[in-house]
XYZ file of C-alpha atoms in Angstrom:
521
model
C 79.887 147.589 230.848
C 81.904 144.128 231.914
C 83.192 145.609 235.414
C 79.329 146.232 236.093
C 78.337 142.653 234.760
C 80.700 141.150 236.685
C 80.511 143.140 240.089
C 76.491 142.266 239.932
C 77.188 138.735 239.490
C 79.994 139.203 242.387
C 77.766 140.650 244.620
C 74.871 138.133 244.207
C 77.229 135.100 244.505
C 78.981 137.097 247.779
C 74.856 137.648 248.956
C 74.374 133.849 248.515
C 77.418 132.727 250.520
C 76.248 134.892 253.268
C 73.174 134.173 253.563
C 73.408 129.893 252.900
C 77.073 129.672 254.344
C 76.586 130.356 257.821
C 77.022 126.664 258.689
C 79.872 124.318 257.635
C 77.401 122.044 256.136
C 75.895 124.561 253.230
C 79.806 125.827 253.083
C 80.670 122.808 251.667
C 79.027 123.266 248.252
C 81.869 125.653 247.307
C 84.419 122.840 247.936
C 82.126 120.257 245.629
C 83.709 118.425 242.558
C 83.691 119.545 239.513
C 83.752 123.080 239.597
C 87.286 123.850 239.298
C 86.803 126.623 236.881
C 83.983 128.308 238.348
C 85.728 128.931 241.830
C 88.974 129.984 239.926
C 87.233 132.522 238.214
C 85.218 133.810 240.902
C 88.489 134.030 243.012
C 89.915 136.166 240.367
C 86.774 138.381 240.480
C 86.917 138.454 244.050
C 90.203 139.875 243.668
C 89.707 142.543 241.108
C 86.592 143.615 243.787
C 88.322 143.840 246.634
C 91.551 145.498 245.194
C 89.589 148.632 243.543
C 87.359 148.413 246.928
C 90.567 149.053 248.992
C 92.224 151.437 246.106
C 88.415 153.568 247.118
C 88.410 153.009 250.538
C 91.317 152.239 252.314
C 93.379 155.445 252.937
C 97.049 153.974 252.804
C 96.362 151.626 250.024
C 95.756 154.878 247.926
C 99.131 156.192 249.187
C 100.657 153.155 248.295
C 99.476 153.332 244.986
C 99.632 156.764 244.237
C 102.936 156.747 245.021
C 104.003 153.678 242.255
C 101.301 155.760 239.681
C 99.035 153.097 239.612
C 95.459 154.073 238.710
C 92.767 152.484 240.927
C 90.269 150.487 238.720
C 91.492 147.682 236.492
C 90.079 148.212 233.057
C 89.192 143.842 233.304
C 90.772 143.410 230.016
C 93.365 140.336 230.321
C 92.467 140.412 234.048
C 95.771 138.261 235.613
C 97.673 139.871 233.605
C 96.712 143.701 234.902
C 96.459 142.157 238.510
C 99.627 140.658 238.406
C 101.272 143.893 237.415
C 99.723 145.684 240.486
C 102.388 146.569 243.270
C 103.644 144.168 245.551
C 103.132 144.970 249.417
C 105.003 143.358 252.285
C 105.389 144.331 256.104
C 108.491 146.795 254.974
C 107.060 148.675 252.390
C 103.104 148.694 253.749
C 102.523 147.137 257.051
C 105.811 149.410 258.882
C 104.693 153.095 256.861
C 101.106 152.901 257.796
C 99.287 153.130 261.026
C 96.470 150.320 261.562
C 93.577 152.875 261.110
C 95.270 154.183 257.884
C 95.270 150.668 256.631
C 91.435 149.836 257.420
C 88.617 150.347 255.273
C 87.454 153.941 255.953
C 90.717 154.865 257.535
C 89.482 153.503 260.875
C 88.871 150.591 263.491
C 85.287 149.114 264.038
C 84.386 150.068 267.735
C 83.059 146.438 267.908
C 84.226 142.956 266.966
C 87.574 143.466 266.797
C 90.450 140.934 267.972
C 93.645 141.839 267.597
C 96.380 139.008 267.929
C 100.588 139.449 266.996
C 103.634 137.984 265.583
C 106.946 138.821 266.677
C 109.601 138.292 263.780
C 113.391 138.823 263.709
C 113.155 142.529 264.737
C 111.601 141.559 268.062
C 109.031 144.531 267.758
C 105.459 142.971 267.812
C 103.474 143.411 265.033
C 99.801 143.625 265.663
C 97.083 142.212 263.393
C 93.017 143.321 263.091
C 90.356 141.053 262.426
C 86.972 141.872 262.323
C 83.820 139.691 262.735
C 82.958 138.783 259.416
C 86.462 137.530 258.011
C 86.657 136.063 261.437
C 83.798 133.935 260.772
C 85.425 133.277 257.202
C 88.104 131.812 258.458
C 85.995 130.166 261.659
C 84.114 128.136 258.485
C 87.105 127.572 257.024
C 88.890 125.490 260.087
C 85.480 124.023 261.085
C 85.333 122.370 257.239
C 88.741 120.867 257.480
C 87.796 119.858 261.015
C 84.540 118.139 259.692
C 86.413 116.455 257.379
C 88.382 114.720 259.890
C 85.944 113.882 262.171
C 83.437 112.092 260.037
C 86.695 109.663 259.704
C 86.931 109.349 263.380
C 85.842 105.756 265.730
C 85.291 107.994 268.888
C 84.315 111.417 270.218
C 86.802 113.862 269.253
C 88.779 116.132 271.623
C 90.933 118.749 270.823
C 94.169 119.844 272.523
C 95.415 122.817 271.713
C 99.234 122.805 271.991
C 99.911 125.923 269.876
C 101.419 128.926 272.122
C 98.852 130.572 273.918
C 98.243 134.616 274.371
C 98.278 137.134 271.877
C 100.076 134.448 269.395
C 97.536 134.064 266.238
C 97.298 130.759 265.555
C 96.602 129.370 269.196
C 94.285 132.375 269.679
C 92.362 131.650 266.589
C 91.882 128.060 266.758
C 90.819 128.120 269.997
C 88.041 131.337 269.130
C 87.233 128.870 265.792
C 86.823 125.181 266.741
C 85.590 125.683 270.218
C 81.542 125.081 269.378
C 81.731 122.564 267.007
C 84.034 120.341 269.579
C 85.378 119.299 272.546
C 88.603 121.629 273.667
C 91.104 121.820 275.895
C 93.752 125.109 275.165
C 96.499 123.421 276.800
C 99.475 125.136 274.987
C 103.042 123.622 274.909
C 103.213 122.145 277.702
C 103.590 118.219 277.827
C 102.927 117.639 281.740
C 99.504 119.128 281.383
C 98.525 117.296 278.024
C 99.716 113.854 279.833
C 97.523 114.306 282.776
C 94.380 115.507 280.346
C 94.839 112.256 278.481
C 95.091 110.285 281.965
C 92.088 112.224 283.585
C 89.838 111.967 280.364
C 91.126 108.112 279.416
C 91.098 106.001 276.384
C 87.649 106.595 274.910
C 88.125 109.835 273.200
C 90.230 110.263 269.945
C 92.695 113.026 270.623
C 93.447 115.278 267.953
C 96.719 117.201 269.239
C 97.872 120.464 267.359
C 101.011 121.881 268.058
C 104.301 122.873 265.919
C 105.971 119.323 264.908
C 109.241 119.383 267.503
C 106.710 119.403 270.277
C 104.444 116.778 269.229
C 107.565 114.586 268.413
C 108.711 115.237 271.678
C 105.164 114.535 273.153
C 104.558 111.137 271.582
C 108.247 109.937 273.098
C 107.150 110.720 276.646
C 107.304 107.446 278.158
C 104.548 108.734 280.938
C 101.814 107.151 278.979
C 100.971 104.430 276.760
C 100.479 105.983 273.842
C 99.148 102.514 272.166
C 95.877 102.576 274.061
C 94.814 106.126 272.667
C 93.486 106.798 269.611
C 95.904 110.289 268.154
C 95.263 112.518 265.276
C 98.216 114.964 264.722
C 97.656 118.311 263.121
C 100.910 120.748 262.647
C 101.700 124.208 261.898
C 104.359 126.801 261.961
C 107.105 125.131 259.997
C 107.332 121.804 257.763
C 108.682 118.090 258.165
C 110.334 115.438 256.242
C 108.621 112.818 255.313
C 110.780 110.650 257.877
C 109.569 112.857 260.852
C 105.904 112.030 259.695
C 106.336 108.336 259.895
C 108.171 108.752 263.383
C 104.942 110.459 264.321
C 102.886 108.047 262.615
C 103.989 105.445 265.100
C 101.889 106.961 267.732
C 99.017 108.703 265.388
C 96.822 107.505 262.966
C 97.260 110.349 260.784
C 99.637 113.519 260.534
C 98.377 116.647 258.239
C 99.795 120.151 258.659
C 98.295 123.757 257.096
C 100.241 126.741 255.957
C 99.399 130.117 257.158
C 100.858 133.189 258.349
C 100.009 135.864 261.267
C 100.609 138.610 258.234
C 97.562 137.165 256.170
C 95.219 134.212 257.907
C 95.908 130.776 259.387
C 94.793 128.051 257.579
C 95.203 129.150 254.065
C 96.228 125.726 252.928
C 96.236 122.596 254.249
C 97.719 118.611 253.430
C 95.471 116.319 252.486
C 95.471 112.312 251.993
C 95.975 113.622 248.541
C 98.865 115.974 248.944
C 100.556 113.758 251.689
C 100.699 110.846 248.787
C 102.084 113.252 246.274
C 104.872 114.226 248.587
C 105.921 110.650 249.211
C 105.858 110.016 245.675
C 107.943 113.163 244.776
C 110.510 111.517 247.351
C 110.084 108.286 245.565
C 110.058 109.500 242.500
C 113.036 112.140 241.408
C 111.608 112.467 237.606
C 108.205 113.407 238.603
C 109.762 115.922 241.381
C 111.821 116.955 238.725
C 108.488 117.664 236.138
C 106.061 119.347 239.270
C 108.781 120.940 241.585
C 111.751 123.316 241.809
C 113.603 121.075 244.479
C 116.583 120.864 242.720
C 116.681 125.145 242.472
C 115.617 125.142 245.998
C 117.673 122.208 247.432
C 114.924 121.287 249.511
C 111.496 118.914 249.204
C 108.590 121.245 249.296
C 105.510 120.972 251.614
C 102.484 120.285 249.871
C 99.017 121.977 250.249
C 95.411 122.413 248.607
C 93.941 125.604 249.068
C 90.828 127.131 247.821
C 90.703 129.869 244.758
C 87.728 131.298 245.575
C 88.987 132.531 248.719
C 92.966 132.849 248.427
C 94.637 134.291 244.772
C 98.033 133.150 245.222
C 100.426 134.209 242.289
C 104.571 133.660 242.011
C 106.770 136.576 241.472
C 109.825 136.377 239.093
C 112.021 135.445 242.420
C 109.976 132.862 243.161
C 108.224 134.244 246.068
C 104.590 133.769 247.031
C 102.221 136.696 246.595
C 98.945 136.481 248.275
C 95.504 138.247 247.853
C 92.700 137.843 250.255
C 89.939 138.112 247.906
C 87.097 138.326 250.502
C 85.669 142.283 250.544
C 85.258 141.749 254.764
C 88.581 142.131 255.989
C 88.862 145.433 257.643
C 92.841 145.471 256.913
C 92.834 144.155 253.239
C 96.439 142.834 251.939
C 96.214 142.887 248.239
C 99.347 141.360 246.693
C 101.297 140.560 250.042
C 104.713 139.031 249.823
C 105.105 136.921 252.675
C 108.546 136.305 251.686
C 108.186 132.328 251.325
C 109.385 130.439 248.198
C 106.409 128.737 246.541
C 104.522 127.986 243.168
C 101.057 127.179 242.247
C 99.806 124.033 240.188
C 96.426 123.138 239.122
C 95.230 119.693 239.337
C 94.956 119.771 235.289
C 98.373 120.242 235.649
C 99.317 117.478 238.162
C 97.348 114.256 237.307
C 98.543 114.037 233.748
C 102.290 113.357 235.283
C 101.224 111.134 238.243
C 99.463 109.097 235.083
C 102.445 109.233 232.980
C 104.445 108.079 235.708
C 102.635 105.284 237.114
C 101.835 106.592 240.480
C 97.848 105.055 240.244
C 98.185 105.304 244.523
C 97.989 108.456 244.759
C 95.451 109.519 242.108
C 93.250 106.296 244.316
C 93.698 108.782 247.207
C 90.320 111.055 248.287
C 91.211 114.369 246.997
C 89.529 117.535 246.501
C 89.881 119.159 242.663
C 91.736 122.477 244.564
C 95.057 123.826 243.372
C 98.200 122.653 244.679
C 100.387 124.773 246.734
C 104.236 123.771 246.572
C 105.989 125.816 249.481
C 109.777 125.726 250.003
C 110.167 127.669 253.157
C 111.278 131.326 253.784
C 113.073 133.282 250.794
C 114.344 135.931 252.975
C 117.446 134.151 254.515
C 115.437 132.921 257.822
C 115.365 129.644 259.370
C 112.543 128.223 261.326
C 113.259 127.124 264.955
C 110.253 125.234 266.784
C 107.780 127.331 265.174
C 109.606 130.385 265.510
C 111.390 132.567 262.467
C 114.865 133.444 263.105
C 117.017 135.783 261.113
C 120.843 135.871 260.529
C 120.249 139.863 260.949
C 119.210 139.366 263.839
C 122.326 137.663 264.829
C 124.197 140.528 262.942
C 122.881 142.929 265.465
C 124.090 140.791 268.648
C 127.328 140.479 267.166
C 127.787 144.379 266.384
C 126.631 145.513 269.560
C 129.167 143.590 271.932
C 132.292 144.767 271.877
C 134.364 141.650 272.180
C 132.711 140.342 269.294
C 132.435 142.711 266.958
C 136.387 142.539 266.658
C 136.761 138.814 266.512
C 133.813 137.504 264.583
C 134.349 138.129 260.837
C 131.097 136.246 259.539
C 128.358 134.374 260.984
C 125.760 131.809 259.724
C 122.500 129.787 260.640
C 122.534 126.125 260.348
C 119.543 124.251 260.370
C 119.168 120.423 259.949
C 117.715 117.172 260.720
C 119.749 114.559 263.034
C 119.876 111.304 263.158
C 116.930 110.810 265.257
C 114.621 113.199 263.076
C 114.681 116.254 265.632
C 115.326 119.534 263.659
C 118.393 121.226 264.754
C 119.481 124.651 264.737
C 123.300 125.517 265.138
C 124.660 129.108 265.031
C 128.021 129.533 263.754
C 130.568 132.400 264.284
C 133.774 132.363 261.894
C 136.385 133.942 264.007
C 138.601 136.788 261.862
C 141.970 135.546 260.627
C 144.353 135.987 263.459
C 141.577 136.477 266.072
C 142.329 134.376 269.275
C 139.530 131.325 270.273
C 136.849 132.494 272.346
C 134.584 130.415 274.657
C 131.036 129.378 273.448
C 130.360 128.295 276.927
C 131.199 131.975 277.883
C 129.846 133.854 275.127
C 127.143 131.672 274.063
C 125.028 132.428 276.909
C 124.728 136.355 275.976
C 124.254 136.018 272.485
C 121.055 133.490 272.907
C 119.794 135.572 275.714
C 119.919 138.617 273.424
C 118.507 136.742 270.232
C 115.517 136.269 273.021
C 115.267 139.404 274.146
C 114.906 140.798 270.452
C 112.468 137.925 269.186
C 109.508 136.694 271.434
C 109.029 133.524 269.269
C 112.418 132.599 269.617
C 112.218 132.974 273.249
C 108.910 131.051 273.343
C 110.826 128.454 271.297
C 113.460 127.674 273.123
C 111.661 127.621 276.511
C 109.366 124.979 275.041
C 111.779 123.106 273.173
C 111.798 119.462 273.362
C 114.684 118.020 275.414
C 117.746 117.188 272.866
C 117.118 120.381 270.511
C 118.163 123.765 272.492
C 120.098 125.739 270.093
C 124.114 124.707 269.606
C 126.686 127.643 269.497
C 130.210 127.404 268.277
C 132.836 129.342 267.425
C 134.747 128.400 264.265
C 138.912 129.514 263.070
C 139.184 131.232 259.682
C 137.652 129.321 256.969
C 137.450 126.388 259.018
C 134.417 123.912 259.648
C 131.132 124.993 257.777
C 132.968 128.385 256.730
C 135.717 126.505 254.758
C 134.835 127.766 251.212
C 134.130 131.033 252.286
C 135.373 134.087 249.797
C 134.464 132.115 247.132
C 131.429 133.282 246.327
C 130.689 137.720 245.563
C 127.949 137.376 248.126
C 128.214 135.491 252.342
C 125.594 132.896 252.870
C 124.004 133.154 256.036
C 121.776 130.659 256.048
C 121.898 126.758 255.480
C 119.302 124.064 255.375
C 121.234 120.654 255.856
C 120.036 117.502 254.355
C 119.853 114.761 257.203
C 123.216 113.308 258.053
C 124.796 116.236 256.577
C 125.853 118.107 259.888
C 128.860 115.460 260.072
C 130.291 116.442 256.726
C 130.762 119.979 257.544
C 132.412 119.524 261.380
C 129.838 121.295 263.105
C 130.975 121.784 267.091
C 127.348 120.776 268.847
C 128.779 120.538 272.147
C 127.681 123.898 273.370
C 123.694 124.442 273.949
C 121.827 127.028 274.848
C 119.889 127.090 278.138
C 115.859 127.423 278.770
């Protein structure tokens, strides 16, 4: 009986949403204040309904559940616990094992209205993601709601410059298709020359909303061919996080700088930074006690990005390993993802948990910021031993395969490490460190480096594009180190090798990194 009542209620509110929220203004009703518990509960019910629909109608998901002995229905009692017991899926356990049609509702792709975009991770094999008409409409509405919140504060007509990578890449494609109908836009891609030329041509009568990856934005604003003080700029970024010192640098040129969280595997713009989350993050920097109460910074060694998301659209959980598990609760998605593990570290807090901590620590300036009563997503970066570089995800396993495929390197190199750090000027850097075996002769980075980086670029299309568009002074560096020297001085002390380091600003000097040789474009 409860199932029937819940499903009838969810069906009715879905009908209300479809009937009345095809415009941005009416869609904002679902973001109104004071209904956070309702949004939360509706989201869980919608996730329940979407799970049971996928279990019935998606061949791959039926097989996935059967392999694990999971019933295709939930009882409805203690729903949160029942849902959390469902098996997680990820790219290896689900996406790579079944074809795209098998992962679709009804076991086939619609004949019309499907857009295909792609991601290319560390394996170098592009993964295609299919998005139907209704889900693209939902994504478009969410992007437009966020855009409208920004646009209402502007003094001049907005002009969006989309500087994300163009082509079949998910972010650039979806931004263009989602915002074209509500604003003036030029999709340029990460090309500084064209952005400078466009701004010179159109002049200073617009507020330019520039969307791109953080390193590109920083390099763009340091371009002295344009007098940035004469222009109104809003910066929006994705693909990777930034430090608050980097944000402060960007804010020398832009009036605001906000980021968003998403993934090709799921959707772009799942969660966004707001005035409130930025103020909260800055409070976490200033107040270690507050950070200890709200975050896992001490555990992960990194300050999290802080976003807000709508639980009516996304159910976000954290598993025992501290990884985010995301369910897109809308039934319209033709390729459902139920409890999808993107292998990012993070956790969720609701406003009712955060506000008391801010009050007790005296952070009244944070509470004074305009905010939505949406839950908060604390994001600490990748959990799968990868690093971000200029919007690309670079995995140490790819470097391992390059070494293993080279007859000289496979004999000479004992260990490898990807080292990410922020230099003194605020630029994010990637250093490829290779430890030589005991007794091996020194190799030349200038000779071996080009072929190592070239092979990594061949294997990983995102990394290739990231190098091609990297700002000056931020190309990856590579060096060989004698056995147990430099960043490998402590190797052997732990049971497992470390393949990724995320260094705090200024720590590169502590480890004696050799940064002389840099990749070429």
